[in-house]
Short mmCIF file of C-alpha atoms and ligand atoms in Angstrom, two decimals:
data_model
loop_
_atom_site.label_atom_id
_atom_site.label_comp_id
_atom_site.label_asym_id
_atom_site.label_seq_id
_atom_site.Cartn_x
_atom_site.Cartn_y
_atom_site.Cartn_z
CA MET A 3 -7.26 3.03 17.27
CA LYS A 4 -8.92 0.03 15.57
CA ILE A 5 -6.60 -1.21 12.58
CA ILE A 6 -8.94 -4.21 11.28
CA PRO A 7 -6.21 -7.39 10.56
CA GLU A 8 -7.71 -7.26 6.95
CA ILE A 9 -6.10 -3.90 6.44
CA ILE A 10 -2.64 -4.67 7.42
CA GLU A 11 -3.04 -8.46 4.96
CA VAL A 12 -3.54 -6.46 1.34
CA LEU A 13 -1.33 -4.19 2.09
CA SER A 14 1.67 -6.45 3.14
CA ARG A 15 0.27 -8.05 -0.09
CA ALA A 16 0.16 -5.00 -2.21
CA LYS A 17 2.53 -4.41 -5.12
CA SER A 18 0.71 -0.73 -5.91
CA VAL A 19 -0.35 1.40 -3.86
CA THR A 20 -2.39 4.89 -4.60
CA VAL A 21 -3.30 7.64 -1.92
CA LEU A 22 -5.48 10.27 -2.36
CA THR A 23 -4.56 13.12 0.87
CA GLY A 24 -6.72 16.26 1.76
CA ALA A 25 -6.95 18.88 3.89
CA GLY A 26 -6.77 16.66 6.98
CA ILE A 27 -3.25 15.48 7.00
CA SER A 28 -1.97 18.90 7.74
CA ALA A 29 -4.80 19.36 10.12
CA GLU A 30 -2.62 18.08 12.89
CA SER A 31 0.38 20.35 11.32
CA GLY A 32 -1.37 23.41 12.35
CA ILE A 33 -2.90 24.65 9.36
CA LYS A 34 -6.80 24.86 9.40
CA THR A 35 -8.83 22.23 7.23
CA TYR A 36 -11.61 23.80 4.88
CA ARG A 37 -15.00 22.27 6.07
CA ASP A 38 -14.19 21.16 9.66
CA PRO A 39 -15.91 24.04 12.29
CA ASP A 40 -13.20 25.61 13.29
CA GLY A 41 -11.96 25.82 8.90
CA LEU A 42 -10.55 28.02 7.02
CA TRP A 43 -13.49 28.60 5.55
CA ALA A 44 -16.11 28.76 8.34
CA LYS A 45 -15.99 32.22 8.60
CA LEU A 46 -14.41 33.31 5.12
CA LYS A 47 -16.86 33.38 2.32
CA PRO A 48 -13.50 31.14 0.38
CA GLN A 49 -15.98 29.55 -2.07
CA GLU A 50 -15.26 33.24 -2.97
CA LEU A 51 -11.97 34.44 -2.61
CA ALA A 52 -10.55 30.57 -4.14
CA SER A 53 -12.31 31.66 -7.72
CA ILE A 54 -11.80 33.10 -10.52
CA LYS A 55 -14.42 35.45 -10.02
CA GLY A 56 -13.32 36.34 -6.61
CA PHE A 57 -10.23 37.67 -7.70
CA MET A 58 -11.02 39.91 -10.33
CA ALA A 59 -13.54 41.92 -8.24
CA ASN A 60 -11.08 41.41 -5.44
CA PRO A 61 -7.57 40.91 -6.60
CA LYS A 62 -5.94 42.79 -4.04
CA VAL A 63 -7.85 41.14 -0.93
CA VAL A 64 -7.26 37.89 -2.93
CA LEU A 65 -3.64 38.57 -3.31
CA GLU A 66 -3.33 39.56 1.18
CA TRP A 67 -5.03 36.49 1.72
CA TYR A 68 -2.98 34.28 -0.14
CA ALA A 69 -0.09 36.00 1.46
CA GLN A 70 -1.42 35.16 4.89
CA ARG A 71 -1.76 31.47 4.69
CA ARG A 72 1.45 31.78 2.95
CA GLU A 73 2.98 32.72 5.81
CA THR A 74 1.22 29.85 8.01
CA VAL A 75 1.88 27.15 6.15
CA GLU A 76 5.74 28.57 5.65
CA GLU A 77 5.39 28.29 9.31
CA ALA A 78 3.77 24.79 9.46
CA LEU A 79 5.94 21.66 9.66
CA PRO A 80 5.29 18.40 7.80
CA ASN A 81 4.10 15.78 10.98
CA PRO A 82 4.15 11.97 11.45
CA GLY A 83 1.50 11.54 9.05
CA HIS A 84 3.54 13.30 6.14
CA TYR A 85 6.69 11.63 7.10
CA ALA A 86 4.87 8.43 7.69
CA LEU A 87 3.98 8.56 3.78
CA ALA A 88 7.12 9.41 2.46
CA GLU A 89 8.83 6.36 4.17
CA MET A 90 6.45 4.29 2.64
CA GLU A 91 6.82 4.99 -0.82
CA ASN A 92 10.28 2.86 -0.50
CA MET A 93 8.23 -0.07 0.47
CA PHE A 94 5.76 -0.71 -2.77
CA THR A 95 7.03 -1.84 -5.65
CA GLU A 96 4.85 0.85 -7.22
CA PHE A 97 3.85 4.02 -4.99
CA THR A 98 1.96 6.81 -6.06
CA LEU A 99 1.06 10.52 -4.01
CA ILE A 100 -1.57 12.64 -4.86
CA THR A 101 -2.79 15.08 -2.68
CA GLN A 102 -5.75 18.15 -3.16
CA ASN A 103 -2.95 19.73 -0.58
CA ILE A 104 -1.31 23.24 -1.44
CA ASP A 105 0.81 23.70 1.13
CA ARG A 106 4.25 21.35 -0.45
CA LEU A 107 4.42 19.41 3.35
CA HIS A 108 4.24 16.23 1.33
CA GLN A 109 7.19 17.29 -0.51
CA ARG A 110 8.76 18.76 2.43
CA ALA A 111 8.86 15.31 4.58
CA GLY A 112 10.63 13.72 1.33
CA SER A 113 8.13 12.44 -0.76
CA LYS A 114 9.71 13.13 -4.10
CA ASN A 115 6.91 11.31 -6.36
CA VAL A 116 3.90 13.83 -5.92
CA ILE A 117 0.69 14.40 -8.06
CA GLU A 118 -0.34 17.92 -6.92
CA LEU A 119 -4.32 18.49 -8.03
CA HIS A 120 -4.85 21.47 -6.70
CA GLY A 121 -1.76 23.20 -7.39
CA ASN A 122 0.40 24.97 -4.68
CA ILE A 123 0.77 28.06 -2.76
CA VAL A 124 4.84 28.34 -2.59
CA GLU A 125 4.21 29.67 -6.33
CA ASN A 126 3.07 32.44 -8.96
CA LYS A 127 1.99 33.13 -11.82
CA CYS A 128 1.01 35.37 -14.14
CA LEU A 129 -3.23 35.37 -14.54
CA ASP A 130 -2.54 36.25 -19.11
CA CYS A 131 0.93 34.73 -20.06
CA GLU A 132 1.43 32.24 -16.93
CA THR A 133 4.58 32.92 -16.21
CA PRO A 134 6.20 32.37 -12.97
CA TYR A 135 7.01 34.51 -10.37
CA TYR A 136 8.51 33.45 -7.03
CA GLU A 137 8.72 36.88 -5.31
CA GLU A 138 6.48 36.50 -1.86
CA PHE A 139 3.24 38.89 -1.82
CA PRO A 140 3.78 41.54 1.45
CA ALA A 141 0.96 41.13 3.78
CA VAL A 142 -0.26 44.29 2.82
CA LEU A 143 -0.22 45.21 -0.95
CA THR A 144 -0.59 49.05 -2.30
CA GLU A 145 -0.11 48.33 -5.83
CA LEU A 146 -0.83 44.84 -7.48
CA PRO A 147 2.18 42.59 -9.08
CA ARG A 148 2.62 42.93 -12.26
CA CYS A 149 3.91 40.47 -14.88
CA LYS A 150 7.17 42.00 -15.92
CA LYS A 151 6.38 40.32 -19.94
CA CYS A 152 2.83 41.83 -20.57
CA GLY A 153 1.71 43.35 -17.82
CA GLY A 154 -1.24 41.32 -16.53
CA LEU A 155 -1.71 40.74 -12.72
CA ILE A 156 0.16 37.91 -11.03
CA ARG A 157 -1.80 35.76 -9.04
CA PRO A 158 -1.25 32.45 -6.93
CA SER A 159 -0.53 29.15 -8.84
CA VAL A 160 -3.49 27.08 -7.67
CA VAL A 161 -6.55 25.51 -8.47
CA TRP A 162 -9.46 27.52 -7.99
CA PHE A 163 -13.21 27.00 -7.92
CA GLY A 164 -14.42 26.76 -11.60
CA GLU A 165 -10.56 26.50 -13.01
CA MET A 166 -9.99 23.15 -14.51
CA LEU A 167 -7.16 20.71 -12.76
CA PRO A 168 -3.97 20.85 -14.98
CA GLU A 169 -5.07 18.19 -17.20
CA LYS A 170 -1.73 15.47 -16.80
CA ALA A 171 -1.95 15.34 -12.81
CA LEU A 172 -5.76 14.54 -12.89
CA ILE A 173 -4.81 11.77 -15.99
CA ASP A 174 -2.19 10.67 -14.17
CA ALA A 175 -4.03 10.43 -10.80
CA GLU A 176 -6.75 8.38 -12.45
CA ILE A 177 -4.38 6.03 -13.77
CA ALA A 178 -2.81 4.68 -10.82
CA ALA A 179 -6.43 4.93 -9.05
CA ARG A 180 -7.23 2.69 -11.68
CA LYS A 181 -4.04 0.09 -11.16
CA CYS A 182 -3.21 0.21 -7.91
CA ASP A 183 -4.27 -2.57 -5.40
CA VAL A 184 -4.83 -0.83 -2.41
CA PHE A 185 -5.77 2.75 -2.22
CA LEU A 186 -5.73 5.36 0.35
CA CYS A 187 -8.12 8.07 0.73
CA ILE A 188 -7.49 10.35 3.67
CA GLY A 189 -7.51 13.95 5.36
CA THR A 190 -10.36 14.48 2.70
CA THR A 191 -14.30 15.16 2.56
CA ALA A 192 -14.11 14.29 -0.99
CA GLU A 193 -17.33 16.67 -1.43
CA VAL A 194 -14.63 18.46 -4.05
CA THR A 195 -15.00 16.95 -7.38
CA PRO A 196 -12.78 15.70 -9.59
CA ALA A 197 -10.65 14.82 -6.67
CA GLY A 198 -13.11 13.95 -4.74
CA THR A 199 -14.22 10.69 -6.96
CA ILE A 200 -10.84 9.79 -7.67
CA PRO A 201 -11.55 7.17 -4.81
CA LEU A 202 -14.33 5.93 -6.20
CA TYR A 203 -12.22 5.26 -9.81
CA ALA A 204 -10.14 2.88 -7.36
CA LYS A 205 -12.84 0.97 -5.92
CA ASP A 206 -15.13 0.90 -9.09
CA SER A 207 -10.90 -1.22 -10.37
CA GLY A 208 -11.37 -3.41 -8.26
CA ALA A 209 -8.71 -1.38 -5.35
CA TYR A 210 -9.25 -2.61 -1.81
CA VAL A 211 -9.98 1.23 -0.63
CA ILE A 212 -9.14 2.37 3.14
CA GLU A 213 -10.15 5.50 4.29
CA ILE A 214 -7.69 7.31 7.30
CA ASN A 215 -10.20 10.09 8.64
CA PRO A 216 -11.50 10.43 12.35
CA ASN A 217 -14.58 11.01 10.79
CA ASP A 218 -17.36 9.43 8.38
CA THR A 219 -17.27 11.00 4.87
CA VAL A 220 -19.61 11.35 1.51
CA ILE A 221 -17.60 8.42 0.40
CA SER A 222 -17.17 6.39 3.85
CA ARG A 223 -20.27 3.49 2.82
CA TYR A 224 -18.36 2.84 -0.47
CA LEU A 225 -15.05 2.14 1.01
CA ASP A 226 -13.27 -1.62 2.40
CA ALA A 227 -12.38 -0.03 5.20
CA GLN A 228 -12.31 2.76 7.85
CA ILE A 229 -8.89 3.96 10.00
CA LYS A 230 -10.84 6.42 12.80
CA ALA A 231 -7.89 8.07 13.69
CA PRO A 232 -6.12 11.16 12.88
CA ALA A 233 -3.51 10.98 10.19
CA GLY A 234 -0.47 11.78 12.14
CA VAL A 235 -1.45 8.80 14.55
CA ALA A 236 -2.87 5.89 12.05
CA LEU A 237 0.29 6.39 9.33
CA PRO A 238 2.61 5.50 12.25
CA GLU A 239 1.38 2.84 13.10
CA LEU A 240 1.00 0.99 9.56
CA VAL A 241 4.26 1.65 9.08
CA LYS A 242 5.23 -0.11 12.16
CA ARG A 243 2.86 -2.59 11.69
CA LEU A 244 3.82 -3.31 8.20
CA ARG A 245 7.90 -3.35 8.86
CA ILE A 246 7.26 -6.38 11.38
C1 BV8 B 23 -13.36 21.91 -12.05
C2 BV8 B 23 -6.79 25.31 -3.73
C3 BV8 B 23 -14.40 21.92 -14.60
C4 BV8 B 23 -7.65 26.90 -3.60
C5 BV8 B 23 -9.58 24.07 -4.16
C6 BV8 B 23 -21.45 24.14 -8.92
C7 BV8 B 23 -20.60 25.33 -9.90
C8 BV8 B 23 -19.58 25.77 -10.06
C9 BV8 B 23 -18.56 24.28 -9.85
C10 BV8 B 23 -19.33 23.10 -9.62
C11 BV8 B 23 -20.30 23.20 -8.47
N1 BV8 B 23 -20.81 21.74 -8.21
C12 BV8 B 23 -19.38 21.28 -7.78
C13 BV8 B 23 -18.34 22.14 -8.82
C14 BV8 B 23 -16.82 21.72 -8.73
C15 BV8 B 23 -16.37 22.53 -8.13
C16 BV8 B 23 -16.65 21.33 -6.60
O1 BV8 B 23 -16.20 20.35 -6.21
N2 BV8 B 23 -17.68 22.70 -5.20
C17 BV8 B 23 -17.61 22.45 -4.96
C18 BV8 B 23 -17.55 22.69 -3.48
C19 BV8 B 23 -19.01 21.49 -4.36
N3 BV8 B 23 -14.91 21.88 -8.28
C20 BV8 B 23 -14.46 23.06 -9.14
O2 BV8 B 23 -14.55 23.94 -9.67
C21 BV8 B 23 -13.25 22.07 -9.87
N4 BV8 B 23 -12.43 22.63 -10.58
O3 BV8 B 23 -14.67 20.66 -11.40
O4 BV8 B 23 -13.77 22.09 -13.48
C22 BV8 B 23 -15.16 23.44 -14.03
C23 BV8 B 23 -15.11 24.25 -14.45
C24 BV8 B 23 -16.13 25.62 -14.45
C25 BV8 B 23 -17.48 24.74 -13.30
C26 BV8 B 23 -17.28 23.57 -12.94
C27 BV8 B 23 -16.69 23.10 -13.44
C28 BV8 B 23 -11.77 22.67 -9.11
C29 BV8 B 23 -11.46 22.36 -7.30
C30 BV8 B 23 -10.26 22.83 -7.12
C31 BV8 B 23 -10.45 24.85 -5.56
N5 BV8 B 23 -9.31 24.28 -5.57
N6 BV8 B 23 -8.09 24.88 -2.92
C32 BV8 B 23 -6.98 27.21 -2.32
O5 BV8 B 23 -7.38 26.41 -1.23
O6 BV8 B 23 -6.87 28.33 -2.12
S1 BV8 B 23 -10.40 23.06 -3.02
C33 BV8 B 23 -10.09 23.32 -1.65
O7 BV8 B 23 -10.92 21.61 -1.29
C34 BV8 B 23 -8.50 22.30 -1.16
O8 BV8 B 23 -7.81 22.29 -2.15
C35 BV8 B 23 -8.90 20.92 -0.98
O9 BV8 B 23 -8.63 20.35 -1.68
C36 BV8 B 23 -10.33 20.82 -1.32
C37 BV8 B 23 -11.10 19.88 -0.17
O10 BV8 B 23 -11.61 20.07 0.42
P1 BV8 B 23 -10.46 18.39 1.64
O11 BV8 B 23 -9.43 18.19 1.12
O12 BV8 B 23 -11.39 17.11 1.49
O13 BV8 B 23 -10.52 18.90 3.36
P2 BV8 B 23 -12.00 19.23 4.18
O14 BV8 B 23 -11.97 20.47 4.93
O15 BV8 B 23 -13.21 19.48 3.28
O16 BV8 B 23 -12.05 18.30 5.37
C38 BV8 B 23 -10.74 17.91 5.35
C39 BV8 B 23 -11.53 16.43 6.47
O17 BV8 B 23 -10.13 16.18 7.08
C40 BV8 B 23 -12.73 15.82 7.23
O18 BV8 B 23 -12.83 15.03 6.63
C41 BV8 B 23 -11.81 16.36 8.89
O19 BV8 B 23 -12.52 14.84 8.52
C42 BV8 B 23 -10.16 14.97 8.62
N7 BV8 B 23 -9.30 15.31 9.02
C43 BV8 B 23 -9.25 16.40 10.11
N8 BV8 B 23 -8.36 16.19 10.80
C44 BV8 B 23 -8.03 14.87 10.09
C45 BV8 B 23 -9.02 14.48 9.19
N9 BV8 B 23 -8.15 13.90 8.78
C46 BV8 B 23 -7.42 12.83 8.85
N10 BV8 B 23 -6.44 13.32 9.85
C47 BV8 B 23 -6.59 14.08 10.67
N11 BV8 B 23 -6.58 14.94 11.85
ZN1 ZN B 24 2.40 37.77 -17.97
#
């Protein structure tokens, strides 16, 4: 794994660091990514399932799919990449972690200040009145879970395709991208918008943008540096060299 000296220099001088993570940082925890060859979406048509249209068309299939994914998430453990980011939180004057992931592994690794752009798979809410619900769905549904308050359908608290992102999360993410000295873009294809444009806001505002991903992505050529390695290997190495 090659880490050019400039990366360590800019990070050592940085006061404010902002990070965006995608499914790739949870790959080493055994959670499939979305677009890798064996990814979640290679088989199912998740872009339909992970959408309000898909849910309304077949709530039982969608809820059982989330129940299955929730089980995988609960069995998964944070990996060294998650722990390294939790440690980085205390290494800079300002540190903001923005994630597209819904697995809450960052929080389980100890990261405190996490901006979740696409919600989370752990909680549920009423489709109509947004009352939160925490009971898990059974793997096989005999009837559709309904809101005790208004009778609406209960759904996972994730952001589906075609749904707006939480406004405050998106605003806070953009502010953190625009004011940081260094931006780390980790484990994402950057193909889903508006999350995928956030690294470019950082670049546009003068930050030094580093991509950590074994593969090139649609934004690689716009960025300042790449570490072409798995996050679980690159991030602990960065922390080690910054500690020196
Ligand atoms: C919105 C939660 C306004 C659900 C997710 C046409 C019609 C309609 C809409 C659109 C359209 N064109 C564009 C849009 C907008 C759409 C979009 O971007 N579509 C894409 C597919 C083109 N976006 C939306 O709909 C968003 N809302 O725009 O609202 C609006 C409203 C109405 C109409 C239009 C616009 C909402 C998007 C949120 C969707 N929800 N997740 C669930 O998961 O069930 S998105 C889902 O994909 C994940 O949350 C994830 O964040 C996201 C992106 O995936 P990545 O994280 O990047 O993962 P991926 O697999 O792609 O990449 C993994 C990367 O990791 C790879 O690069 C790989 O090399 C790397 N990697 C692998 N191993 C490692 C690694 N890296 C490091 N270490 C490793 N070990
Ligand atoms: Zn309700």
